mmCIF file of C-alpha atoms in Angstrom:
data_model
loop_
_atom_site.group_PDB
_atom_site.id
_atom_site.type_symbol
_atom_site.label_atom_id
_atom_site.label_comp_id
_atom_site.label_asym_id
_atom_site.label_seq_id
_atom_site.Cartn_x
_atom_site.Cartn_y
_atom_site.Cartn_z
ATOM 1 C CA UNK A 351 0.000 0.000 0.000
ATOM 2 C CA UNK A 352 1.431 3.447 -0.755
ATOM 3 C CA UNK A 353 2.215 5.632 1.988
ATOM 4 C CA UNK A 354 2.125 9.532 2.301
ATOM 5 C CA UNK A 355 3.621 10.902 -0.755
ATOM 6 C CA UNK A 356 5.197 14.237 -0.717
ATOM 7 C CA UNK A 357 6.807 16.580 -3.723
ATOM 8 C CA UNK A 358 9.472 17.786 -4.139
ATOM 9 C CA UNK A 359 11.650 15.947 -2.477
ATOM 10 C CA UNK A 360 14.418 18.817 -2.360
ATOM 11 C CA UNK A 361 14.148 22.551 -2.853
ATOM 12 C CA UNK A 362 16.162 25.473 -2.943
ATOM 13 C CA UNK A 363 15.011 29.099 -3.029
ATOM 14 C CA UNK A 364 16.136 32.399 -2.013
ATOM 15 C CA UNK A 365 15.112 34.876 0.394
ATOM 16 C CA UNK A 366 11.860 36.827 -0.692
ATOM 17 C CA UNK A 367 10.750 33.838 -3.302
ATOM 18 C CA UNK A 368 7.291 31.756 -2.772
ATOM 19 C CA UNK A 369 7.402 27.900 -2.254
ATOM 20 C CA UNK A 370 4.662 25.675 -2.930
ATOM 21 C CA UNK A 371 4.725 21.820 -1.410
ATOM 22 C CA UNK A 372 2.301 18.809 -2.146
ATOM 23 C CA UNK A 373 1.472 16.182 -0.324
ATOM 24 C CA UNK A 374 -0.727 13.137 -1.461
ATOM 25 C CA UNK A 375 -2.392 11.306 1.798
ATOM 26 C CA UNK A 376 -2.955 7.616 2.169
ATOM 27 C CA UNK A 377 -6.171 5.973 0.270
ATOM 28 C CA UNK A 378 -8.720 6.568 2.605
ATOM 29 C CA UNK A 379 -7.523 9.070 4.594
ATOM 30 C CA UNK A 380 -9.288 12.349 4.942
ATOM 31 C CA UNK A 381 -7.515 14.787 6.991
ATOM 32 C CA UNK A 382 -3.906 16.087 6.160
ATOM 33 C CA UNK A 383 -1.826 18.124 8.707
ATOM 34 C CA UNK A 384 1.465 19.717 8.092
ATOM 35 C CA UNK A 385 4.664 20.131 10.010
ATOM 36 C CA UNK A 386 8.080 22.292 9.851
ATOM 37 C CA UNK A 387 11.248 20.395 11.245
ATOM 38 C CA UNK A 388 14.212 22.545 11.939
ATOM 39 C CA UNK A 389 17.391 20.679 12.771
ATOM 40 C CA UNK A 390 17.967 19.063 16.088
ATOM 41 C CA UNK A 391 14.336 19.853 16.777
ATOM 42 C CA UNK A 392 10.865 18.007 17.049
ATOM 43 C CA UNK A 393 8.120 18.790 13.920
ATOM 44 C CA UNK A 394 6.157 21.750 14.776
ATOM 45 C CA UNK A 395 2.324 22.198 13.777
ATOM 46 C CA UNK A 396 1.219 24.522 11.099
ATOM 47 C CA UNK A 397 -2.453 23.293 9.785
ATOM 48 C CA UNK A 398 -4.667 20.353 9.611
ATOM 49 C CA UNK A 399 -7.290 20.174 6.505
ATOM 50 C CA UNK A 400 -9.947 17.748 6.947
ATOM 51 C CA UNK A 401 -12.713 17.751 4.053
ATOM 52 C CA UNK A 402 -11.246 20.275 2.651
ATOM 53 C CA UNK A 403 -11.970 22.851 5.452
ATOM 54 C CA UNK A 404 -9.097 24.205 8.006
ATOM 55 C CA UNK A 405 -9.323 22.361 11.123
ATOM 56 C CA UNK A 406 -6.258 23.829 13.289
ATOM 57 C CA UNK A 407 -3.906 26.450 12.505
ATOM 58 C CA UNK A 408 -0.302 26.373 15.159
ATOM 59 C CA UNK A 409 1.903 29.532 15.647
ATOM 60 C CA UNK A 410 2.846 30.448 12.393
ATOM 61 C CA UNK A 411 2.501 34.007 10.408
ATOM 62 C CA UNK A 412 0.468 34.526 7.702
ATOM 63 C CA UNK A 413 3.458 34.221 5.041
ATOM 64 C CA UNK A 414 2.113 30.170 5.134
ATOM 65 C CA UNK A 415 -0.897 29.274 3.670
ATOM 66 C CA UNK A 416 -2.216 25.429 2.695
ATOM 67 C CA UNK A 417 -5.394 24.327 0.989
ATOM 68 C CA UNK A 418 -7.000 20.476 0.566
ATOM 69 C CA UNK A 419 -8.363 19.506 -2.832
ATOM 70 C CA UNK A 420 -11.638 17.221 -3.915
ATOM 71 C CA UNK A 421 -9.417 14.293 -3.797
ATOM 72 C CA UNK A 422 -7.759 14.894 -0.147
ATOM 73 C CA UNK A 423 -4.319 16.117 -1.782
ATOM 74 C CA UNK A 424 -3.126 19.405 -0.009
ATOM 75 C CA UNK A 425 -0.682 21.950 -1.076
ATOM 76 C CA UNK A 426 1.310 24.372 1.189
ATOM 77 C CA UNK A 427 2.690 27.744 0.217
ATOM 78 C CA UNK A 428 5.328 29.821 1.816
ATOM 79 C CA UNK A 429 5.793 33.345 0.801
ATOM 80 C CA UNK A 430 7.696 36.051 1.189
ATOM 81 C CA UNK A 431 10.792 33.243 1.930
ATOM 82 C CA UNK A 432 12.760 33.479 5.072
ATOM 83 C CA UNK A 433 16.445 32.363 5.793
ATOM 84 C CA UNK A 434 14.411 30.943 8.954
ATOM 85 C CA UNK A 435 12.448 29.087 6.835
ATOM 86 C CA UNK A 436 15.040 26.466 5.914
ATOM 87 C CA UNK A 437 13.273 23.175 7.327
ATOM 88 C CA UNK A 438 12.221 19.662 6.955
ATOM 89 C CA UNK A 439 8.385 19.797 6.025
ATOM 90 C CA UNK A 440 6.720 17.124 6.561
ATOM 91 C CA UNK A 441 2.902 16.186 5.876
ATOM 92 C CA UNK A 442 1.067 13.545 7.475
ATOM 93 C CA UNK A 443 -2.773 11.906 7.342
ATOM 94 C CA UNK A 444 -5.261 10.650 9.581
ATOM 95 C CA UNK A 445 -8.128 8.697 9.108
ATOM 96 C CA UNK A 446 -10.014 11.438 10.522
ATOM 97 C CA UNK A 447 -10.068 15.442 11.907
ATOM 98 C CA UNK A 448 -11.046 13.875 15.211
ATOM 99 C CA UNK A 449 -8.168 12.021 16.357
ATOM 100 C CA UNK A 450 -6.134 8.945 15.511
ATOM 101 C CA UNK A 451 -2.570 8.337 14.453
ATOM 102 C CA UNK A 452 -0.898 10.485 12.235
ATOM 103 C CA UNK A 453 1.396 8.860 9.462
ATOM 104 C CA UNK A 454 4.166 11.134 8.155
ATOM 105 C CA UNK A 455 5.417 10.838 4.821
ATOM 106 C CA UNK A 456 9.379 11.490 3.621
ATOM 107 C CA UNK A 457 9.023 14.805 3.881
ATOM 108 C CA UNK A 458 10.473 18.116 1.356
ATOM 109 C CA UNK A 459 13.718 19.787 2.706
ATOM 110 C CA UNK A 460 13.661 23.387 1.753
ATOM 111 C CA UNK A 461 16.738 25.716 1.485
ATOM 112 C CA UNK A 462 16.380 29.070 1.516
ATOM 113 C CA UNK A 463 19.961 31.304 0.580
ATOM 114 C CA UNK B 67 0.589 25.826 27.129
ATOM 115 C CA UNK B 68 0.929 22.505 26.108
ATOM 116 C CA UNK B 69 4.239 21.318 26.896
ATOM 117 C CA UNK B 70 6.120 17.867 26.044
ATOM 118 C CA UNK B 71 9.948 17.005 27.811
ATOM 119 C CA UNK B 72 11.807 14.138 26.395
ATOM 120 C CA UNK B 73 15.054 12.805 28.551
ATOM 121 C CA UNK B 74 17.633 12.185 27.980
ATOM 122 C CA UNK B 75 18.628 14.242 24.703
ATOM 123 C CA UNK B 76 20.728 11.092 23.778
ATOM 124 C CA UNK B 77 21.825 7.770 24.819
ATOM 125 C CA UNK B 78 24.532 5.546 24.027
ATOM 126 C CA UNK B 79 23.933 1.897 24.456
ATOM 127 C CA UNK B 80 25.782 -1.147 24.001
ATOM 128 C CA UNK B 81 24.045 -3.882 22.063
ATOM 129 C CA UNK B 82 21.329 -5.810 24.167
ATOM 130 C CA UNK B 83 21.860 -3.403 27.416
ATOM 131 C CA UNK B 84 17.896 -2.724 28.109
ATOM 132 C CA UNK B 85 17.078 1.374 28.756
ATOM 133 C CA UNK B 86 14.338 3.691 29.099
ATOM 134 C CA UNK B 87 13.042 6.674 27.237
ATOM 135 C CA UNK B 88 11.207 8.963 29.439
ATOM 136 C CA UNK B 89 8.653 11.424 27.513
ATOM 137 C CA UNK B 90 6.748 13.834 30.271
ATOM 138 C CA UNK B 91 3.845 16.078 29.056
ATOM 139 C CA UNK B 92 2.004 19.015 30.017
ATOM 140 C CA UNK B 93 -1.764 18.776 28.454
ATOM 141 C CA UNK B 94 -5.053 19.401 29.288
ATOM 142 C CA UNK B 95 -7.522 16.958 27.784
ATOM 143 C CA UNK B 96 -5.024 14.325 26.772
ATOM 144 C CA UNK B 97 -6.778 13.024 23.571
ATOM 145 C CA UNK B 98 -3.394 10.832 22.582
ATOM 146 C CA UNK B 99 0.152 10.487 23.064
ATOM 147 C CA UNK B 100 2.574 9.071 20.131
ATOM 148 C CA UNK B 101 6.033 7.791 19.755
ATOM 149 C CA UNK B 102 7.429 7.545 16.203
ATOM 150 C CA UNK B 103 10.697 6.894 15.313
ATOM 151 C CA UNK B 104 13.100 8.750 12.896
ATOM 152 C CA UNK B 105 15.935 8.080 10.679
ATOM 153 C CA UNK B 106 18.100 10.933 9.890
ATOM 154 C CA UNK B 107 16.422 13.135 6.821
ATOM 155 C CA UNK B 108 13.330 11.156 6.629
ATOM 156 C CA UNK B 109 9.922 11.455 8.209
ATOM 157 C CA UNK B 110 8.740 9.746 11.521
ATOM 158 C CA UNK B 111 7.757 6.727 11.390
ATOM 159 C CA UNK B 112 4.445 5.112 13.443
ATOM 160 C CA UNK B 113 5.426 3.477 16.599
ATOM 161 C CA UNK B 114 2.409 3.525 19.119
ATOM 162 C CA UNK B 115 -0.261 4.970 20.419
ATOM 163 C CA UNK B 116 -1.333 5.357 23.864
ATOM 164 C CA UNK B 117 -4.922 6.667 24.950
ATOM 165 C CA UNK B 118 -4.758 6.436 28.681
ATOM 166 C CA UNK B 119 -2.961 5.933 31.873
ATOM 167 C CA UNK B 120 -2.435 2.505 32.115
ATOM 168 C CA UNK B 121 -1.933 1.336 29.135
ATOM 169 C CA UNK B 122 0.698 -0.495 27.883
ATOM 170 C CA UNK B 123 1.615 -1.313 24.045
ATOM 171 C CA UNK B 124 4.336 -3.609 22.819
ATOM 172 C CA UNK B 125 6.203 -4.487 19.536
ATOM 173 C CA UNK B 126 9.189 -6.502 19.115
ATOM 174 C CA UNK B 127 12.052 -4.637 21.160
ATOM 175 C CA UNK B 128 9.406 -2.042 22.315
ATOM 176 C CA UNK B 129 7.059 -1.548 24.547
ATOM 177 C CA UNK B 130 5.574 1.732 25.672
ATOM 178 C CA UNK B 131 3.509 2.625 28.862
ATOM 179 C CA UNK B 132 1.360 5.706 30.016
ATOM 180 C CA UNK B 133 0.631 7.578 33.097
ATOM 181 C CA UNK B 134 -1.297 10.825 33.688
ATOM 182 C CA UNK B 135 1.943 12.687 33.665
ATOM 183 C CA UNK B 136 4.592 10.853 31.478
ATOM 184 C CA UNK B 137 5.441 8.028 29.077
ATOM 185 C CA UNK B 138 8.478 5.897 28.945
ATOM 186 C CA UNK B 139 9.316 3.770 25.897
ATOM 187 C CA UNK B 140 11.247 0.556 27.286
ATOM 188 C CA UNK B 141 13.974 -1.339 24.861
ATOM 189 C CA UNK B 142 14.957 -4.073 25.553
ATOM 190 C CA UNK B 143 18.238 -6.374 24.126
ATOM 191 C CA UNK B 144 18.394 -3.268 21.522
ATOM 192 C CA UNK B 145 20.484 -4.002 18.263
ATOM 193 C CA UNK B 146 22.365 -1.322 16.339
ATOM 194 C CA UNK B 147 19.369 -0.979 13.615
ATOM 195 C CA UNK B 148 17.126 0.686 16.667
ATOM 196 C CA UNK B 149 19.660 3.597 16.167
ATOM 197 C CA UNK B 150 16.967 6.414 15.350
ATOM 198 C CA UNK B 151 15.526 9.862 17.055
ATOM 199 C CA UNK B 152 12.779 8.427 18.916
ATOM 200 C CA UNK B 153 9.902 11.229 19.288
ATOM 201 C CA UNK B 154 7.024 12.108 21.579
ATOM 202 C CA UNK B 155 4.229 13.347 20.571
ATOM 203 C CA UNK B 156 0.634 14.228 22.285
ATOM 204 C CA UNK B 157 -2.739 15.310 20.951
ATOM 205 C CA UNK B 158 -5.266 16.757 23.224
ATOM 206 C CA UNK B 159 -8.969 17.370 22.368
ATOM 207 C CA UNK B 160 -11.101 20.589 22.240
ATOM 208 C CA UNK B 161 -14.572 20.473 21.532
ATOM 209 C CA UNK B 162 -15.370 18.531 18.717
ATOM 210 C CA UNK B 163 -12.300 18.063 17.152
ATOM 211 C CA UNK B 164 -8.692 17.647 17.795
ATOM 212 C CA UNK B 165 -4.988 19.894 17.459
ATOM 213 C CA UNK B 166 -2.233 19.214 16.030
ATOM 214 C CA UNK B 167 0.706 17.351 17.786
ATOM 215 C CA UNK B 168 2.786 18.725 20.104
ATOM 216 C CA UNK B 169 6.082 17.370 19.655
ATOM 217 C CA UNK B 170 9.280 16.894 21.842
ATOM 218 C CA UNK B 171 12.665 17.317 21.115
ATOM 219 C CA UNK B 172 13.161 13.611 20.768
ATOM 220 C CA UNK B 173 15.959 11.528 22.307
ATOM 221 C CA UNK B 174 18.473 10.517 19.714
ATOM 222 C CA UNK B 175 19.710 6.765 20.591
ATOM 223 C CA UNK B 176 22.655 5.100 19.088
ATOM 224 C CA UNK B 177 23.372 1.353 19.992
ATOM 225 C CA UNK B 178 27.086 0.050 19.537
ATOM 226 C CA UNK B 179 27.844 -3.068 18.057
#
């Protein structure tokens, strides 16, 4: 069974340019939440999407902005880049907006010079 | 604020000398707690899932337990391929629906052959 798929796999901007990731969830699964990973740290929340509607938004500014489509895929978008912004970012599904386990997939490492 | 401590920051086992990874959380209206485990550049990978004090999961070197204030993931006779970040992770409900995850820092284990 395929997992959480996630595009690109590598990335590298400059300061001022606008990113946008995707992120395909596992078959079945409805909700999609994203996370940024700096180094040496744990994955921090930034949304969840579940039926297409925002569930939860964490502590980030405005500059990040994600949407989920008819068929559960989501995109995030970064603009305005950041040196800061340089991360791991990782998406991961659930079964449901509720609660349940959360399965990550590889994840898109974004450089920003 | 939600708050999630992971000790120690890293251990340094031989191979098959047992340990403990302690996770302690701050959270009101626990909904879940999580440990997934993480190779270097890649995403976390499912572990368990706990839903209240008490309970106890287990899965081949692994086994995890819960209390109201902390979790401790037990390994026992590890081998060097158990060598990973091992994260916390908890989930607590608000009305209907449920937040992100709050993340630790993880505790980054390396086994020696």
């Amino acid at each position: 069974d395929a997992g959480v798929t996630q595009s690109p796999t590598h990335l590298i901007k400059t300061r001022g340019q606008h990113v946008t990731l995707r992120c395909s969830p596992i078959s079945g699964h409805k909700s999609v939440s994203w996370y940024q990973q700096v180094l040496g740290q744990g994955p921090q929340f930034i949304f969840q999407y579940y039926e297409k509607e925002e569930r939860g938004r964490g502590n980030f500014p405005d500059r990040f902005s994600a949407r989920q489509f008819p068929n559960y895929s989501s995109e995030l978008n970064v603009n305005a880049l950041l040196l800061g912004d340089s991360a791991l970012y990782l998406c991961a599904s659930s079964i449901s907006g509720n609660s349940g386990t959360q399965y990550f997939g590889p994840g898109t490492r974004l450089t920003v010079l | 604020e939600d708050q999630v401590t992971q000790s120690p920051e890293a251990l340094r086992l031989q191979e098959g000398e047992s340990s403990s990874l302690n996770c302690s959380y701050t959270v009101s209206g626990l909904r879940g707690l999580f440990w997934y485990r993480q190779d270097p550049g890649k995403g976390p990978e499912f572990l368990f899932t706990l839903y209240s004090a008490g309970e106890e999961k287990e899965k081949e070197r692994l086994k995890a337990t819960l209390t109201k204030k902390e979790s401790f993931l037990h390994i026992t006779a590890p081998k060097p391929e158990d060598s990973a970040t091992y994260l916390c992770a908890v989930q607590k409900g608000s009305g209907g629906g449920a937040d992100g995850l709050t993340f630790g820092k993880g505790t980054h284990l390396i086994i020696q052959p």
